Amino acid sequence: ECRKMSTTERTFIAVKPDGVQRGLVGEIIARFEKRGYKLIALKLVSPTKDHLETHYEDLKGKPFFPSLISYMLSGPIAAMVWEGLDAVKTGRAMLGATNPLASAIGTIRGDYAIQTGRNICHGSDSVESANKEISHWFTENELNKYNNPLQSLIY
Ligand code: RTP
């Protein structure tokens, strides 16, 4: 078995329009904060259709693509970047499976969602897509550089 060494990574996490409207932004932020991840960037945005189609370009051929885009256009999205050990894989684990009915209890989707088409959050699925998504959603200026002394209690 080939196990990857844990490394400090950045991941793009977004609260989708349904999550924002249901008042789950604070809950989702709190889980990443409490786990020990470092908040690098955060904004509430209403992206264009073009922006969302590029974000989901790998899914362009899927039958659910048009409904996914209109779902993502249904309201503002809380976009964020979190940094820390294994942030991509652990971030996905914290969100839970894409289909909320298959998500473990204790995950964000497992606790707050029941439908794939309304699964309240997004998380990058690899370091490569995280880097792509971070630069798609944020400018270099919006990626904050700061020292958080609390990190020394976590690592
Ligand atoms: P995400 O990118 O949002 O974190 O989701 P994911 O990687 O877990 O899932 P992916 O397959 O990339 O799908 C992206 C989003 O499209 C919606 N979806 N609907 N069968 C369907 O109706 C269907 N399948 C996927 C979900 O909102 C999913 O998160």
PDB file of C-alpha atoms in Angstrom, residues 8-136:
ATOM      1  CA  THR A   8       0.403  21.342   4.692  1.00  0.00           C
ATOM      2  CA  GLU A   9      -2.111  22.102   1.979  1.00  0.00           C
ATOM      3  CA  ARG A  10      -4.705  24.674   1.025  1.00  0.00           C
ATOM      4  CA  THR A  11      -8.223  23.725   0.006  1.00  0.00           C
ATOM      5  CA  PHE A  12     -11.133  25.630  -1.482  1.00  0.00           C
ATOM      6  CA  ILE A  13     -14.327  25.191   0.535  1.00  0.00           C
ATOM      7  CA  ALA A  14     -17.608  26.826  -0.460  1.00  0.00           C
ATOM      8  CA  VAL A  15     -20.994  27.029   1.212  1.00  0.00           C
ATOM      9  CA  LYS A  16     -23.464  26.658  -1.665  1.00  0.00           C
ATOM     10  CA  PRO A  17     -26.553  28.910  -1.990  1.00  0.00           C
ATOM     11  CA  ASP A  18     -28.802  26.545  -0.004  1.00  0.00           C
ATOM     12  CA  GLY A  19     -26.256  26.410   2.824  1.00  0.00           C
ATOM     13  CA  VAL A  20     -26.048  30.208   2.929  1.00  0.00           C
ATOM     14  CA  GLN A  21     -29.846  30.579   2.898  1.00  0.00           C
ATOM     15  CA  ARG A  22     -30.299  27.945   5.598  1.00  0.00           C
ATOM     16  CA  GLY A  23     -27.926  29.818   7.892  1.00  0.00           C
ATOM     17  CA  LEU A  24     -25.189  27.192   7.873  1.00  0.00           C
ATOM     18  CA  VAL A  25     -22.224  29.447   7.018  1.00  0.00           C
ATOM     19  CA  GLY A  26     -21.278  29.941  10.671  1.00  0.00           C
ATOM     20  CA  GLU A  27     -21.643  26.244  11.464  1.00  0.00           C
ATOM     21  CA  ILE A  28     -19.398  25.212   8.567  1.00  0.00           C
ATOM     22  CA  ILE A  29     -16.765  27.845   9.384  1.00  0.00           C
ATOM     23  CA  ALA A  30     -16.866  26.802  13.049  1.00  0.00           C
ATOM     24  CA  ARG A  31     -16.099  23.185  12.209  1.00  0.00           C
ATOM     25  CA  PHE A  32     -12.974  24.110  10.224  1.00  0.00           C
ATOM     26  CA  GLU A  33     -11.869  26.599  12.891  1.00  0.00           C
ATOM     27  CA  LYS A  34     -12.365  24.129  15.719  1.00  0.00           C
ATOM     28  CA  ARG A  35     -10.575  21.347  13.861  1.00  0.00           C
ATOM     29  CA  GLY A  36      -7.532  23.632  13.734  1.00  0.00           C
ATOM     30  CA  TYR A  37      -7.439  24.758  10.132  1.00  0.00           C
ATOM     31  CA  LYS A  38      -6.255  28.273   9.360  1.00  0.00           C
ATOM     32  CA  LEU A  39      -8.582  30.651   7.518  1.00  0.00           C
ATOM     33  CA  ILE A  40      -6.735  32.214   4.581  1.00  0.00           C
ATOM     34  CA  ALA A  41      -9.591  33.796   2.604  1.00  0.00           C
ATOM     35  CA  LEU A  42     -13.317  34.362   2.995  1.00  0.00           C
ATOM     36  CA  LYS A  43     -15.991  36.188   0.971  1.00  0.00           C
ATOM     37  CA  LEU A  44     -19.678  36.080   0.063  1.00  0.00           C
ATOM     38  CA  VAL A  45     -20.007  36.169  -3.740  1.00  0.00           C
ATOM     39  CA  SER A  46     -22.608  35.986  -6.495  1.00  0.00           C
ATOM     40  CA  PRO A  47     -20.589  34.523  -9.374  1.00  0.00           C
ATOM     41  CA  THR A  48     -21.607  34.699 -13.044  1.00  0.00           C
ATOM     42  CA  LYS A  49     -22.838  31.670 -14.983  1.00  0.00           C
ATOM     43  CA  ASP A  50     -19.523  31.671 -16.868  1.00  0.00           C
ATOM     44  CA  HIS A  51     -17.554  31.592 -13.648  1.00  0.00           C
ATOM     45  CA  LEU A  52     -19.550  28.590 -12.387  1.00  0.00           C
ATOM     46  CA  GLU A  53     -19.335  26.736 -15.702  1.00  0.00           C
ATOM     47  CA  THR A  54     -15.547  27.051 -15.551  1.00  0.00           C
ATOM     48  CA  HIS A  55     -15.501  25.925 -11.925  1.00  0.00           C
ATOM     49  CA  TYR A  56     -17.469  22.788 -12.896  1.00  0.00           C
ATOM     50  CA  GLU A  57     -15.956  22.348 -16.395  1.00  0.00           C
ATOM     51  CA  ASP A  58     -15.072  18.685 -15.709  1.00  0.00           C
ATOM     52  CA  LEU A  59     -18.807  17.967 -15.314  1.00  0.00           C
ATOM     53  CA  LYS A  60     -19.881  19.728 -18.535  1.00  0.00           C
ATOM     54  CA  GLY A  61     -21.102  16.501 -20.201  1.00  0.00           C
ATOM     55  CA  LYS A  62     -23.184  15.277 -17.242  1.00  0.00           C
ATOM     56  CA  PRO A  63     -26.990  15.244 -17.496  1.00  0.00           C
ATOM     57  CA  PHE A  64     -27.265  17.152 -14.203  1.00  0.00           C
ATOM     58  CA  PHE A  65     -24.916  19.951 -15.370  1.00  0.00           C
ATOM     59  CA  PRO A  66     -27.641  22.535 -16.250  1.00  0.00           C
ATOM     60  CA  SER A  67     -29.508  21.968 -12.975  1.00  0.00           C
ATOM     61  CA  LEU A  68     -26.221  22.118 -11.045  1.00  0.00           C
ATOM     62  CA  ILE A  69     -25.462  25.516 -12.608  1.00  0.00           C
ATOM     63  CA  SER A  70     -28.922  26.934 -11.867  1.00  0.00           C
ATOM     64  CA  TYR A  71     -28.692  25.612  -8.288  1.00  0.00           C
ATOM     65  CA  MET A  72     -25.319  27.360  -7.896  1.00  0.00           C
ATOM     66  CA  LEU A  73     -26.820  30.564  -9.347  1.00  0.00           C
ATOM     67  CA  SER A  74     -29.759  30.553  -6.912  1.00  0.00           C
ATOM     68  CA  GLY A  75     -28.026  32.846  -4.386  1.00  0.00           C
ATOM     69  CA  PRO A  76     -24.704  33.980  -3.000  1.00  0.00           C
ATOM     70  CA  ILE A  77     -21.954  31.498  -2.148  1.00  0.00           C
ATOM     71  CA  ALA A  78     -19.597  31.733   0.828  1.00  0.00           C
ATOM     72  CA  ALA A  79     -16.159  31.053  -0.648  1.00  0.00           C
ATOM     73  CA  MET A  80     -13.180  30.259   1.558  1.00  0.00           C
ATOM     74  CA  VAL A  81      -9.665  28.908   1.657  1.00  0.00           C
ATOM     75  CA  TRP A  82      -8.466  26.799   4.584  1.00  0.00           C
ATOM     76  CA  GLU A  83      -4.883  25.733   5.238  1.00  0.00           C
ATOM     77  CA  GLY A  84      -3.348  22.972   7.308  1.00  0.00           C
ATOM     78  CA  LEU A  85      -2.146  19.390   7.455  1.00  0.00           C
ATOM     79  CA  ASP A  86      -3.904  17.250   4.826  1.00  0.00           C
ATOM     80  CA  ALA A  87      -6.481  20.034   4.279  1.00  0.00           C
ATOM     81  CA  VAL A  88      -7.794  18.650   0.969  1.00  0.00           C
ATOM     82  CA  LYS A  89      -8.542  15.080   2.052  1.00  0.00           C
ATOM     83  CA  THR A  90      -9.606  16.002   5.580  1.00  0.00           C
ATOM     84  CA  GLY A  91     -11.763  18.836   4.227  1.00  0.00           C
ATOM     85  CA  ARG A  92     -13.602  16.352   1.995  1.00  0.00           C
ATOM     86  CA  ALA A  93     -13.984  13.965   4.937  1.00  0.00           C
ATOM     87  CA  MET A  94     -15.466  16.786   7.025  1.00  0.00           C
ATOM     88  CA  LEU A  95     -17.995  17.571   4.249  1.00  0.00           C
ATOM     89  CA  GLY A  96     -19.019  13.916   3.831  1.00  0.00           C
ATOM     90  CA  ALA A  97     -19.998  11.954   0.725  1.00  0.00           C
ATOM     91  CA  THR A  98     -21.439  13.822  -2.282  1.00  0.00           C
ATOM     92  CA  ASN A  99     -24.781  12.075  -1.700  1.00  0.00           C
ATOM     93  CA  PRO A 100     -25.827  13.238   1.781  1.00  0.00           C
ATOM     94  CA  LEU A 101     -27.784  10.005   2.377  1.00  0.00           C
ATOM     95  CA  ALA A 102     -24.453   8.186   2.103  1.00  0.00           C
ATOM     96  CA  SER A 103     -22.606  10.720   4.280  1.00  0.00           C
ATOM     97  CA  ALA A 104     -21.614   9.577   7.745  1.00  0.00           C
ATOM     98  CA  ILE A 105     -23.404  11.153  10.695  1.00  0.00           C
ATOM     99  CA  GLY A 106     -21.059  13.763  12.133  1.00  0.00           C
ATOM    100  CA  THR A 107     -20.041  15.079   8.714  1.00  0.00           C
ATOM    101  CA  ILE A 108     -21.479  18.384   7.517  1.00  0.00           C
ATOM    102  CA  ARG A 109     -23.652  16.780   4.830  1.00  0.00           C
ATOM    103  CA  GLY A 110     -24.473  13.822   7.065  1.00  0.00           C
ATOM    104  CA  ASP A 111     -25.802  16.223   9.678  1.00  0.00           C
ATOM    105  CA  TYR A 112     -27.517  18.850   7.510  1.00  0.00           C
ATOM    106  CA  ALA A 113     -28.520  17.497   4.085  1.00  0.00           C
ATOM    107  CA  ILE A 114     -30.502  14.715   2.412  1.00  0.00           C
ATOM    108  CA  GLN A 115     -30.200  15.320  -1.344  1.00  0.00           C
ATOM    109  CA  THR A 116     -27.233  15.287  -3.752  1.00  0.00           C
ATOM    110  CA  GLY A 117     -28.685  18.249  -5.637  1.00  0.00           C
ATOM    111  CA  ARG A 118     -28.874  20.277  -2.397  1.00  0.00           C
ATOM    112  CA  ASN A 119     -25.747  19.143  -0.621  1.00  0.00           C
ATOM    113  CA  ILE A 120     -24.902  22.591   0.876  1.00  0.00           C
ATOM    114  CA  CYS A 121     -21.113  22.646   0.431  1.00  0.00           C
ATOM    115  CA  HIS A 122     -18.189  22.085  -1.899  1.00  0.00           C
ATOM    116  CA  GLY A 123     -14.624  21.017  -1.256  1.00  0.00           C
ATOM    117  CA  SER A 124     -11.667  20.548  -3.627  1.00  0.00           C
ATOM    118  CA  ASP A 125     -11.027  16.887  -4.474  1.00  0.00           C
ATOM    119  CA  SER A 126      -7.232  17.060  -5.002  1.00  0.00           C
ATOM    120  CA  VAL A 127      -4.330  19.418  -4.353  1.00  0.00           C
ATOM    121  CA  GLU A 128      -4.231  20.136  -8.074  1.00  0.00           C
ATOM    122  CA  SER A 129      -7.907  21.130  -8.260  1.00  0.00           C
ATOM    123  CA  ALA A 130      -7.569  23.068  -4.989  1.00  0.00           C
ATOM    124  CA  ASN A 131      -4.844  25.232  -6.542  1.00  0.00           C
ATOM    125  CA  LYS A 132      -6.939  25.724  -9.678  1.00  0.00           C
ATOM    126  CA  GLU A 133     -10.085  26.569  -7.681  1.00  0.00           C
ATOM    127  CA  ILE A 134      -8.292  28.931  -5.284  1.00  0.00           C
ATOM    128  CA  SER A 135      -6.953  31.004  -8.167  1.00  0.00           C
ATOM    129  CA  HIS A 136     -10.324  30.837  -9.944  1.00  0.00           C
TER     130      HIS A 136
END
